[in-house]
Amino acid sequence: MATSFYITTPIYYVNARPHIGSAYTSIAADVLARFKRQEGCDVKFLTGTDEHGQKVAQSAERLGKTPQTFCDEVSAHFRALTPLLNLTPTDFIRTTEARHKKAAQALWTLLYDRGQIYLGIYAGWYDVREEAFYREEELIKGKSPSGNSVEWIEEFSYFFKLSAWQQPLLEFYKNNPNFIAPDYRRNEILRFVESGLKDLSVSRSRLTWGIPVPNDGKHVMYVWIDALANYLTSLGFPDSLRELKQFWPNCVHLVGKEITRFHTIYWPALLMAADLPLPRQVFAHGWLTVEGQKMSKSLGNVIDPHDLVCAYGADAVRYFLLREISFGEDGDFSERALRRRLNADLANDLGNLVQRVLSFIHKYFAAQVPLRRDFSKEDQDFLKIFPQILNRVQKYIDQVFFHRALETIWEGIVAANRYVDQQKPWLLVKSDKARLEVVLTVLLEGIYRIGVLLRSFIPISAETILNMIAVAPEARDFSYFYTPYTPVGGLPPLDILFTKVQENAC
Ligand code: MSP
């Protein structure tokens, strides 16, 4: 039976349109989903929108819309990222859907029935924009740490007995050292949990735009308990536990570093308290700045993924984000750097390789691949790097190190270009046609594997490459990687892979 794999993005708040930061997490998740499918796994890939809370209600009111109409509109912009960036989610969840309300309430009821939730009084400084409470000592000059104004609030609230889960959490982290990745995030979380946990306020009585607390119409659930439950909703919880059993043990939550705590402390504690199983891993990636600055509406530097895709194509954007930045660490987005990578890596290294090899076959062999396999030692040395590359790429993907995976694939591309330069097919045309046939066969073997390796990262271009060398659809998965390249018929006409752009135009 195929291995099951479940990958999730955070669900995006609908108080802002999608930007390059939201696109970043979704692209990363998509590469994992596609890669695992190529490995033959049964993959679920979940993304969606987080639609409740005070900020959403306020934004809707400002625009004179009902919260639901407002959510419908903004959620549609996030859904539109799927075709734009070539994403392949198997489910798009909205927290305002009936199935989600049912799942979140079922989780609450499980917790309540097990004595894990109680009614108490909450008092603190409340930051409305962030929907977060702060203690007196956390305020900076009377404002929240993010600089927003705060109001003092005392209200009834339900609490989750988070404090009771400190030891079980520490035990869990010890027994599952890969639960929090990368390592340095793990250490931060360990220190935080070791310093003690307070019970967590999990309801709001001053708010109506949320999921009602079961059996107490005066409260709605706090956004985070509502939001985290989305990962269960998509698996058919609570109606069936079948998918939960199947997918949960191999579930990876990709999140931005700022929401690591919610996913690595609150979420496993809630699940343990509800006696539900735990996901395999939470991987926290870093934040993107734009030209060295924090992205913000006030600075006017928010990058819209639509503009980028229109200018450079989805593949260049996908490639750039995952190649330029070490996944896990913060990184900078700059259009100039994107242009440089597009020209150097994609158009020069990859595009030219494919172009120069295939144009030979079109020109001198009437588009019929001259398969000739009396390989020399040099040929074999070149070809044997590809299985090693696949091995390393698989390891890097399991560690969620996209930049390393791409670097490794590029070793193959650079080696292929070097092989062309060494073999000089343009001279062989005149001097040794038999050897030319061998050399072109070797290069097609290489290009075939490069195309297969790149499929999850730059799907449009990789499929174009595989189409141009007439690879059957079923031979594009890793199970065929070790079998010889076998074209189905002659080669179709050449397509342009990447067009160079002016590097200093912006
Ligand atoms: N709704 C919550 C998540 C609930 S998950 C149960 C939330 N939403 S968010 O829209 O504010 O952020 C979603 C994700 O967008 C973050 O985890 C982060 O991955 C990504 N990013 C938003 N801005 C970003 C950057 N500037 N850079 C990189 N990613 C950032 O938090």
Tab-separated table of C-alpha atoms and ligand atoms in Angstrom, residues 10-13 19 21-22 24-25 50 224 227-228 230-231 255-256 258-259 263 285-288 295, ligand 1:
chain	number	residue	atom	x	y	z
A	10	PRO	CA	-1.324	27.617	7.815
A	11	ILE	CA	-4.787	28.859	6.952
A	12	TYR	CA	-4.448	32.477	5.905
A	13	TYR	CA	-6.180	35.363	7.618
A	19	HIS	CA	1.179	38.556	-0.736
A	21	GLY	CA	4.747	35.743	2.189
A	22	SER	CA	1.572	33.690	1.890
A	24	TYR	CA	5.960	31.359	-0.044
A	25	THR	CA	4.426	28.859	2.405
A	50	ASP	CA	-8.922	31.528	8.621
A	224	TRP	CA	-6.553	29.767	17.544
A	227	ALA	CA	-8.071	27.665	13.412
A	228	LEU	CA	-5.938	24.712	14.532
A	230	ASN	CA	-8.952	22.934	10.539
A	231	TYR	CA	-6.309	20.246	10.130
A	255	VAL	CA	4.236	27.282	9.311
A	256	GLY	CA	5.935	30.646	9.524
A	258	GLU	CA	5.856	33.501	14.238
A	259	ILE	CA	3.214	30.829	14.738
A	263	HIS	CA	1.592	24.640	16.507
A	285	HIS	CA	10.232	28.685	7.987
A	286	GLY	CA	11.642	32.173	8.211
A	287	TRP	CA	10.253	35.500	7.143
A	288	LEU	CA	10.722	37.347	3.909
A	295	MET	CA	6.827	44.128	4.151
B	1	MSP	N1	-4.347	32.380	10.502
B	1	MSP	C1	-3.077	32.185	11.114
B	1	MSP	C2	-2.607	30.756	10.948
B	1	MSP	C3	-3.535	29.724	11.505
B	1	MSP	S1	-2.972	28.109	11.165
B	1	MSP	C4	-3.943	27.111	12.091
B	1	MSP	C5	-2.052	33.128	10.491
B	1	MSP	N2	-2.358	33.622	9.303
B	1	MSP	S2	-1.457	34.684	8.481
B	1	MSP	O1	-2.185	34.958	7.277
B	1	MSP	O2	-1.141	35.805	9.287
B	1	MSP	O3	-0.108	34.006	8.196
B	1	MSP	C6	-0.060	32.781	7.529
B	1	MSP	C7	1.331	32.452	7.108
B	1	MSP	O4	1.782	33.394	6.132
B	1	MSP	C8	2.384	32.534	8.196
B	1	MSP	O5	2.594	31.367	8.874
B	1	MSP	C9	3.614	32.767	7.383
B	1	MSP	O6	4.015	31.501	6.986
B	1	MSP	C10	3.163	33.435	6.125
B	1	MSP	N3	3.687	34.765	6.088
B	1	MSP	C11	3.017	35.934	6.210
B	1	MSP	N4	3.894	36.945	6.011
B	1	MSP	C12	5.133	36.460	5.769
B	1	MSP	C13	6.362	36.987	5.356
B	1	MSP	N5	6.609	38.278	5.245
B	1	MSP	N6	7.353	36.104	5.045
B	1	MSP	C14	7.154	34.754	5.041
B	1	MSP	N7	5.999	34.245	5.412
B	1	MSP	C15	5.064	35.043	6.036
B	1	MSP	O7	-1.012	33.331	11.087
